[in-house]
Every structure is written in structure tokens, then in C-alpha cells.
mmCIF file of N, CA, C and O in Angstrom:
data_model
loop_
_atom_site.group_PDB
_atom_site.id
_atom_site.type_symbol
_atom_site.label_atom_id
_atom_site.label_comp_id
_atom_site.label_asym_id
_atom_site.label_seq_id
_atom_site.Cartn_x
_atom_site.Cartn_y
_atom_site.Cartn_z
ATOM 1 N N MET A 258 -110.711 -36.228 61.323
ATOM 2 C CA MET A 258 -110.797 -36.916 60.053
ATOM 3 C C MET A 258 -109.646 -36.436 59.169
ATOM 4 O O MET A 258 -109.357 -35.255 59.117
ATOM 5 N N ARG A 259 -109.002 -37.343 58.508
ATOM 6 C CA ARG A 259 -107.866 -37.031 57.633
ATOM 7 C C ARG A 259 -108.329 -37.133 56.174
ATOM 8 O O ARG A 259 -108.952 -38.128 55.788
ATOM 9 N N TYR A 260 -108.021 -36.101 55.400
ATOM 10 C CA TYR A 260 -108.384 -36.072 53.983
ATOM 11 C C TYR A 260 -107.137 -35.939 53.117
ATOM 12 O O TYR A 260 -106.236 -35.159 53.441
ATOM 13 N N GLU A 261 -107.102 -36.673 52.036
ATOM 14 C CA GLU A 261 -106.060 -36.550 51.023
ATOM 15 C C GLU A 261 -106.677 -35.750 49.878
ATOM 16 O O GLU A 261 -107.625 -36.209 49.235
ATOM 17 N N ILE A 262 -106.157 -34.555 49.636
ATOM 18 C CA ILE A 262 -106.740 -33.675 48.620
ATOM 19 C C ILE A 262 -105.629 -33.086 47.751
ATOM 20 O O ILE A 262 -104.440 -33.251 48.035
ATOM 21 N N LEU A 263 -106.029 -32.360 46.719
ATOM 22 C CA LEU A 263 -105.103 -31.591 45.899
ATOM 23 C C LEU A 263 -105.281 -30.119 46.244
ATOM 24 O O LEU A 263 -106.418 -29.634 46.330
ATOM 25 N N CYS A 264 -104.180 -29.405 46.423
ATOM 26 C CA CYS A 264 -104.245 -27.968 46.675
ATOM 27 C C CYS A 264 -104.923 -27.307 45.470
ATOM 28 O O CYS A 264 -104.570 -27.588 44.317
ATOM 29 N N PRO A 265 -105.909 -26.429 45.701
ATOM 30 C CA PRO A 265 -106.576 -25.792 44.574
ATOM 31 C C PRO A 265 -105.700 -24.768 43.855
ATOM 32 O O PRO A 265 -106.045 -24.316 42.765
ATOM 33 N N TYR A 266 -104.569 -24.396 44.424
ATOM 34 C CA TYR A 266 -103.666 -23.434 43.791
ATOM 35 C C TYR A 266 -102.559 -24.119 42.999
ATOM 36 O O TYR A 266 -102.405 -23.876 41.812
ATOM 37 N N CYS A 267 -101.789 -24.991 43.658
ATOM 38 C CA CYS A 267 -100.632 -25.599 42.997
ATOM 39 C C CYS A 267 -100.875 -27.050 42.578
ATOM 40 O O CYS A 267 -100.031 -27.656 41.921
ATOM 41 N N HIS A 268 -102.004 -27.622 42.994
ATOM 42 C CA HIS A 268 -102.410 -28.986 42.630
ATOM 43 C C HIS A 268 -101.487 -30.081 43.159
ATOM 44 O O HIS A 268 -101.446 -31.173 42.609
ATOM 45 N N GLU A 269 -100.754 -29.789 44.238
ATOM 46 C CA GLU A 269 -99.927 -30.796 44.895
ATOM 47 C C GLU A 269 -100.776 -31.583 45.888
ATOM 48 O O GLU A 269 -101.730 -31.055 46.463
ATOM 49 N N ASN A 270 -100.435 -32.834 46.091
ATOM 50 C CA ASN A 270 -101.128 -33.676 47.074
ATOM 51 C C ASN A 270 -100.918 -33.115 48.475
ATOM 52 O O ASN A 270 -99.810 -32.717 48.825
ATOM 53 N N GLN A 271 -101.985 -33.109 49.261
ATOM 54 C CA GLN A 271 -101.947 -32.604 50.626
ATOM 55 C C GLN A 271 -102.716 -33.548 51.534
ATOM 56 O O GLN A 271 -103.706 -34.141 51.121
ATOM 57 N N THR A 272 -102.284 -33.646 52.761
ATOM 58 C CA THR A 272 -103.050 -34.337 53.791
ATOM 59 C C THR A 272 -103.529 -33.261 54.751
ATOM 60 O O THR A 272 -102.724 -32.504 55.287
ATOM 61 N N VAL A 273 -104.840 -33.181 54.936
ATOM 62 C CA VAL A 273 -105.422 -32.171 55.824
ATOM 63 C C VAL A 273 -106.213 -32.899 56.902
ATOM 64 O O VAL A 273 -107.008 -33.785 56.609
ATOM 65 N N VAL A 274 -105.995 -32.501 58.145
ATOM 66 C CA VAL A 274 -106.724 -33.072 59.268
ATOM 67 C C VAL A 274 -107.849 -32.111 59.646
ATOM 68 O O VAL A 274 -107.607 -30.926 59.875
ATOM 69 N N HIS A 275 -109.068 -32.626 59.660
ATOM 70 C CA HIS A 275 -110.255 -31.847 60.025
ATOM 71 C C HIS A 275 -110.742 -32.362 61.380
ATOM 72 O O HIS A 275 -110.740 -33.571 61.618
ATOM 73 N N PRO A 276 -111.185 -31.459 62.272
ATOM 74 C CA PRO A 276 -111.589 -31.901 63.611
ATOM 75 C C PRO A 276 -112.866 -32.734 63.662
ATOM 76 O O PRO A 276 -113.182 -33.311 64.692
ATOM 77 N N GLY A 277 -113.594 -32.817 62.581
ATOM 78 C CA GLY A 277 -114.830 -33.604 62.545
ATOM 79 C C GLY A 277 -116.039 -32.724 62.256
ATOM 80 O O GLY A 277 -115.975 -31.511 62.348
ATOM 81 N N GLY A 278 -117.133 -33.350 61.904
ATOM 82 C CA GLY A 278 -118.338 -32.604 61.552
ATOM 83 C C GLY A 278 -118.260 -32.073 60.135
ATOM 84 O O GLY A 278 -117.458 -32.532 59.313
ATOM 85 N N TYR A 279 -119.126 -31.107 59.854
ATOM 86 C CA TYR A 279 -119.209 -30.550 58.501
ATOM 87 C C TYR A 279 -118.782 -29.091 58.432
ATOM 88 O O TYR A 279 -118.944 -28.436 57.412
ATOM 89 N N THR A 280 -118.221 -28.561 59.498
ATOM 90 C CA THR A 280 -117.812 -27.164 59.523
ATOM 91 C C THR A 280 -116.622 -26.937 58.591
ATOM 92 O O THR A 280 -115.627 -27.657 58.674
ATOM 93 N N PRO A 281 -116.707 -25.925 57.703
ATOM 94 C CA PRO A 281 -115.563 -25.631 56.839
ATOM 95 C C PRO A 281 -114.401 -25.055 57.658
ATOM 96 O O PRO A 281 -114.614 -24.396 58.678
ATOM 97 N N ILE A 282 -113.184 -25.348 57.213
ATOM 98 C CA ILE A 282 -111.991 -24.833 57.877
ATOM 99 C C ILE A 282 -111.030 -24.280 56.831
ATOM 100 O O ILE A 282 -111.127 -24.600 55.645
ATOM 101 N N TYR A 283 -110.098 -23.451 57.299
ATOM 102 C CA TYR A 283 -108.982 -23.042 56.456
ATOM 103 C C TYR A 283 -107.856 -24.045 56.644
ATOM 104 O O TYR A 283 -107.629 -24.539 57.744
ATOM 105 N N ALA A 284 -107.164 -24.334 55.561
ATOM 106 C CA ALA A 284 -105.976 -25.185 55.608
ATOM 107 C C ALA A 284 -104.891 -24.471 54.818
ATOM 108 O O ALA A 284 -105.189 -23.645 53.952
ATOM 109 N N GLU A 285 -103.649 -24.777 55.121
ATOM 110 C CA GLU A 285 -102.538 -24.163 54.408
ATOM 111 C C GLU A 285 -101.764 -25.225 53.650
ATOM 112 O O GLU A 285 -101.436 -26.277 54.207
ATOM 113 N N CYS A 286 -101.489 -24.946 52.398
ATOM 114 C CA CYS A 286 -100.745 -25.878 51.554
ATOM 115 C C CYS A 286 -99.296 -25.947 52.016
ATOM 116 O O CYS A 286 -98.633 -24.924 52.187
ATOM 117 N N ALA A 287 -98.797 -27.153 52.210
ATOM 118 C CA ALA A 287 -97.411 -27.350 52.620
ATOM 119 C C ALA A 287 -96.444 -27.060 51.474
ATOM 120 O O ALA A 287 -95.270 -26.779 51.708
ATOM 121 N N SER A 288 -96.940 -27.102 50.226
ATOM 122 C CA SER A 288 -96.073 -26.870 49.076
ATOM 123 C C SER A 288 -95.955 -25.399 48.700
ATOM 124 O O SER A 288 -94.858 -24.875 48.577
ATOM 125 N N CYS A 289 -97.099 -24.725 48.521
ATOM 126 C CA CYS A 289 -97.065 -23.333 48.057
ATOM 127 C C CYS A 289 -97.345 -22.327 49.173
ATOM 128 O O CYS A 289 -97.160 -21.130 48.991
ATOM 129 N N GLY A 290 -97.831 -22.794 50.326
ATOM 130 C CA GLY A 290 -98.071 -21.913 51.461
ATOM 131 C C GLY A 290 -99.359 -21.114 51.405
ATOM 132 O O GLY A 290 -99.624 -20.323 52.295
ATOM 133 N N LYS A 291 -100.181 -21.325 50.385
ATOM 134 C CA LYS A 291 -101.435 -20.572 50.284
ATOM 135 C C LYS A 291 -102.520 -21.228 51.122
ATOM 136 O O LYS A 291 -102.569 -22.441 51.282
ATOM 137 N N ARG A 292 -103.410 -20.386 51.627
ATOM 138 C CA ARG A 292 -104.528 -20.849 52.444
ATOM 139 C C ARG A 292 -105.722 -21.146 51.543
ATOM 140 O O ARG A 292 -106.011 -20.407 50.611
ATOM 141 N N PHE A 293 -106.418 -22.245 51.838
ATOM 142 C CA PHE A 293 -107.602 -22.627 51.079
ATOM 143 C C PHE A 293 -108.667 -23.124 52.046
ATOM 144 O O PHE A 293 -108.421 -23.296 53.231
ATOM 145 N N VAL A 294 -109.872 -23.344 51.528
ATOM 146 C CA VAL A 294 -110.999 -23.799 52.336
ATOM 147 C C VAL A 294 -111.240 -25.276 52.082
ATOM 148 O O VAL A 294 -111.258 -25.722 50.933
ATOM 149 N N LEU A 295 -111.413 -26.025 53.162
ATOM 150 C CA LEU A 295 -111.764 -27.436 53.084
ATOM 151 C C LEU A 295 -113.102 -27.600 53.795
ATOM 152 O O LEU A 295 -113.258 -27.164 54.936
ATOM 153 N N GLU A 296 -114.077 -28.180 53.105
ATOM 154 C CA GLU A 296 -115.403 -28.373 53.682
ATOM 155 C C GLU A 296 -115.856 -29.819 53.504
ATOM 156 O O GLU A 296 -116.117 -30.256 52.374
ATOM 157 N N PRO A 297 -115.946 -30.567 54.592
ATOM 158 C CA PRO A 297 -116.450 -31.939 54.485
ATOM 159 C C PRO A 297 -117.900 -31.941 53.989
ATOM 160 O O PRO A 297 -118.687 -31.055 54.335
ATOM 161 N N GLU A 298 -118.214 -32.909 53.160
ATOM 162 C CA GLU A 298 -119.568 -33.082 52.641
ATOM 163 C C GLU A 298 -120.006 -34.511 52.919
ATOM 164 O O GLU A 298 -119.220 -35.344 53.366
ATOM 165 N N ARG A 299 -121.229 -34.793 52.631
ATOM 166 C CA ARG A 299 -121.778 -36.120 52.917
ATOM 167 C C ARG A 299 -120.977 -37.243 52.251
ATOM 168 O O ARG A 299 -120.731 -38.278 52.842
ATOM 169 N N HIS A 300 -120.563 -37.015 51.008
ATOM 170 C CA HIS A 300 -119.841 -38.054 50.265
ATOM 171 C C HIS A 300 -118.470 -37.563 49.828
ATOM 172 O O HIS A 300 -118.118 -37.638 48.665
ATOM 173 N N GLY A 301 -117.690 -37.019 50.750
ATOM 174 C CA GLY A 301 -116.351 -36.567 50.394
ATOM 175 C C GLY A 301 -116.027 -35.222 51.005
ATOM 176 O O GLY A 301 -116.419 -34.929 52.134
ATOM 177 N N VAL A 302 -115.350 -34.416 50.218
ATOM 178 C CA VAL A 302 -114.911 -33.115 50.710
ATOM 179 C C VAL A 302 -114.843 -32.137 49.542
ATOM 180 O O VAL A 302 -114.526 -32.527 48.421
ATOM 181 N N ALA A 303 -115.165 -30.880 49.814
ATOM 182 C CA ALA A 303 -115.033 -29.811 48.816
ATOM 183 C C ALA A 303 -113.820 -28.977 49.195
ATOM 184 O O ALA A 303 -113.558 -28.733 50.374
ATOM 185 N N VAL A 304 -113.063 -28.564 48.183
ATOM 186 C CA VAL A 304 -111.876 -27.735 48.391
ATOM 187 C C VAL A 304 -112.020 -26.514 47.493
ATOM 188 O O VAL A 304 -112.328 -26.642 46.313
ATOM 189 N N TYR A 305 -111.821 -25.326 48.082
ATOM 190 C CA TYR A 305 -111.981 -24.077 47.340
ATOM 191 C C TYR A 305 -110.784 -23.170 47.539
ATOM 192 O O TYR A 305 -110.202 -23.137 48.625
ATOM 193 N N LYS A 306 -110.456 -22.394 46.512
ATOM 194 C CA LYS A 306 -109.581 -21.250 46.703
ATOM 195 C C LYS A 306 -110.362 -20.280 47.584
ATOM 196 O O LYS A 306 -111.591 -20.186 47.466
ATOM 197 N N VAL A 307 -109.696 -19.548 48.448
ATOM 198 C CA VAL A 307 -110.380 -18.635 49.365
ATOM 199 C C VAL A 307 -111.248 -17.648 48.585
ATOM 200 O O VAL A 307 -112.409 -17.413 48.935
ATOM 201 N N GLU A 308 -110.735 -17.105 47.495
ATOM 202 C CA GLU A 308 -111.478 -16.105 46.722
ATOM 203 C C GLU A 308 -112.647 -16.698 45.938
ATOM 204 O O GLU A 308 -113.535 -15.968 45.498
ATOM 205 N N ASP A 309 -112.700 -18.012 45.777
ATOM 206 C CA ASP A 309 -113.778 -18.664 45.028
ATOM 207 C C ASP A 309 -114.812 -19.357 45.909
ATOM 208 O O ASP A 309 -115.820 -19.841 45.402
ATOM 209 N N ALA A 310 -114.576 -19.412 47.207
ATOM 210 C CA ALA A 310 -115.474 -20.141 48.110
ATOM 211 C C ALA A 310 -116.797 -19.393 48.278
ATOM 212 O O ALA A 310 -116.799 -18.177 48.483
ATOM 213 N N PRO A 311 -117.924 -20.112 48.198
ATOM 214 C CA PRO A 311 -119.201 -19.466 48.493
ATOM 215 C C PRO A 311 -119.221 -19.049 49.968
ATOM 216 O O PRO A 311 -118.524 -19.641 50.802
ATOM 217 N N CYS A 312 -119.997 -18.040 50.297
ATOM 218 C CA CYS A 312 -120.018 -17.521 51.669
ATOM 219 C C CYS A 312 -120.305 -18.621 52.687
ATOM 220 O O CYS A 312 -119.689 -18.658 53.745
ATOM 221 N N CYS A 313 -121.204 -19.531 52.370
ATOM 222 C CA CYS A 313 -121.553 -20.586 53.325
ATOM 223 C C CYS A 313 -120.426 -21.587 53.527
ATOM 224 O O CYS A 313 -120.460 -22.396 54.446
ATOM 225 N N SER A 314 -119.380 -21.526 52.693
ATOM 226 C CA SER A 314 -118.241 -22.433 52.822
ATOM 227 C C SER A 314 -116.982 -21.736 53.327
ATOM 228 O O SER A 314 -115.993 -22.391 53.609
ATOM 229 N N ASP A 315 -117.011 -20.407 53.436
ATOM 230 C CA ASP A 315 -115.869 -19.638 53.910
ATOM 231 C C ASP A 315 -116.024 -19.405 55.408
ATOM 232 O O ASP A 315 -116.989 -18.770 55.835
ATOM 233 N N PRO A 316 -115.121 -19.931 56.228
ATOM 234 C CA PRO A 316 -115.287 -19.810 57.683
ATOM 235 C C PRO A 316 -115.483 -18.380 58.180
ATOM 236 O O PRO A 316 -116.334 -18.133 59.033
ATOM 237 N N ASP A 317 -114.740 -17.405 57.645
ATOM 238 C CA ASP A 317 -114.895 -16.013 58.089
ATOM 239 C C ASP A 317 -116.242 -15.436 57.672
ATOM 240 O O ASP A 317 -116.923 -14.793 58.459
ATOM 241 N N CYS A 318 -116.641 -15.664 56.437
ATOM 242 C CA CYS A 318 -117.920 -15.154 55.936
ATOM 243 C C CYS A 318 -119.073 -15.825 56.667
ATOM 244 O O CYS A 318 -120.039 -15.163 57.056
ATOM 245 N N LEU A 319 -118.983 -17.110 56.876
ATOM 246 C CA LEU A 319 -120.032 -17.861 57.571
ATOM 247 C C LEU A 319 -120.213 -17.330 58.989
ATOM 248 O O LEU A 319 -121.341 -17.115 59.444
ATOM 249 N N GLU A 320 -119.115 -17.070 59.681
ATOM 250 C CA GLU A 320 -119.191 -16.543 61.045
ATOM 251 C C GLU A 320 -119.869 -15.179 61.065
ATOM 252 O O GLU A 320 -120.703 -14.902 61.910
ATOM 253 N N THR A 321 -119.533 -14.316 60.097
ATOM 254 C CA THR A 321 -120.138 -12.986 59.996
ATOM 255 C C THR A 321 -121.644 -13.100 59.732
ATOM 256 O O THR A 321 -122.447 -12.402 60.347
ATOM 257 N N GLU A 322 -122.024 -13.982 58.817
ATOM 258 C CA GLU A 322 -123.428 -14.165 58.482
ATOM 259 C C GLU A 322 -124.223 -14.691 59.672
ATOM 260 O O GLU A 322 -125.340 -14.248 59.947
ATOM 261 N N LEU A 323 -123.666 -15.653 60.394
ATOM 262 C CA LEU A 323 -124.353 -16.204 61.553
ATOM 263 C C LEU A 323 -124.498 -15.166 62.655
ATOM 264 O O LEU A 323 -125.545 -15.077 63.307
ATOM 265 N N ALA A 324 -123.494 -14.359 62.869
ATOM 266 C CA ALA A 324 -123.562 -13.303 63.889
ATOM 267 C C ALA A 324 -124.613 -12.267 63.515
ATOM 268 O O ALA A 324 -125.362 -11.799 64.361
ATOM 269 N N ALA A 325 -124.701 -11.930 62.231
ATOM 270 C CA ALA A 325 -125.692 -10.948 61.789
ATOM 271 C C ALA A 325 -127.100 -11.481 61.929
ATOM 272 O O ALA A 325 -128.020 -10.748 62.286
ATOM 273 N N SER A 326 -127.310 -12.766 61.694
ATOM 274 C CA SER A 326 -128.657 -13.341 61.790
ATOM 275 C C SER A 326 -129.142 -13.398 63.218
ATOM 276 O O SER A 326 -130.336 -13.373 63.480
ATOM 277 N N GLU A 327 -128.226 -13.456 64.175
ATOM 278 C CA GLU A 327 -128.617 -13.482 65.594
ATOM 279 C C GLU A 327 -129.137 -12.125 66.049
ATOM 280 O O GLU A 327 -129.839 -12.026 67.036
ATOM 281 N N ASN A 328 -128.803 -11.064 65.325
ATOM 282 C CA ASN A 328 -129.230 -9.716 65.691
ATOM 283 C C ASN A 328 -130.606 -9.366 65.141
ATOM 284 O O ASN A 328 -131.127 -8.318 65.449
ATOM 285 N N ASP A 329 -131.152 -10.192 64.294
ATOM 286 C CA ASP A 329 -132.459 -9.896 63.681
ATOM 287 C C ASP A 329 -133.591 -10.023 64.664
ATOM 288 O O ASP A 329 -133.644 -10.649 65.612
#
């Protein structure tokens, strides 16, 4: 799926390709080079600065949380 979004850091237009589904991914801005989080939602897409993303939307944090829950 292709999304047209604004970089949350520099606010430049970006095209980000997501592999599909609702899994959040990291994307890199072609203008400023900073990494941000893109999360598809039911009616669009959410874009977060890495430091502002909730844990359930941050791919690294989400992976850690899911791994920890499997150990319970």
C-alpha cells in the first residue's frame, strides 16, 4: 500500500510504501533523513515521531512487549 504523508519532523511530502496489513513500520524521510513511524489505521494512517509514538505503535517496543507476553 502506498501512502502520501507529511514527515512529522520537516513536514515535507513523502511517499511511503507499506507491505500491507496494520503493522506499524519505520520509514525514513527522503528530505531530512530522520526515521519516523507509519501505522496504517482503518480510515487512513497515523504518523509519529519515533520519540512520540505510543509503545503499541513503535515496531521495536511492540516486538519487545509481544516477546515478554509470551513468557508469562
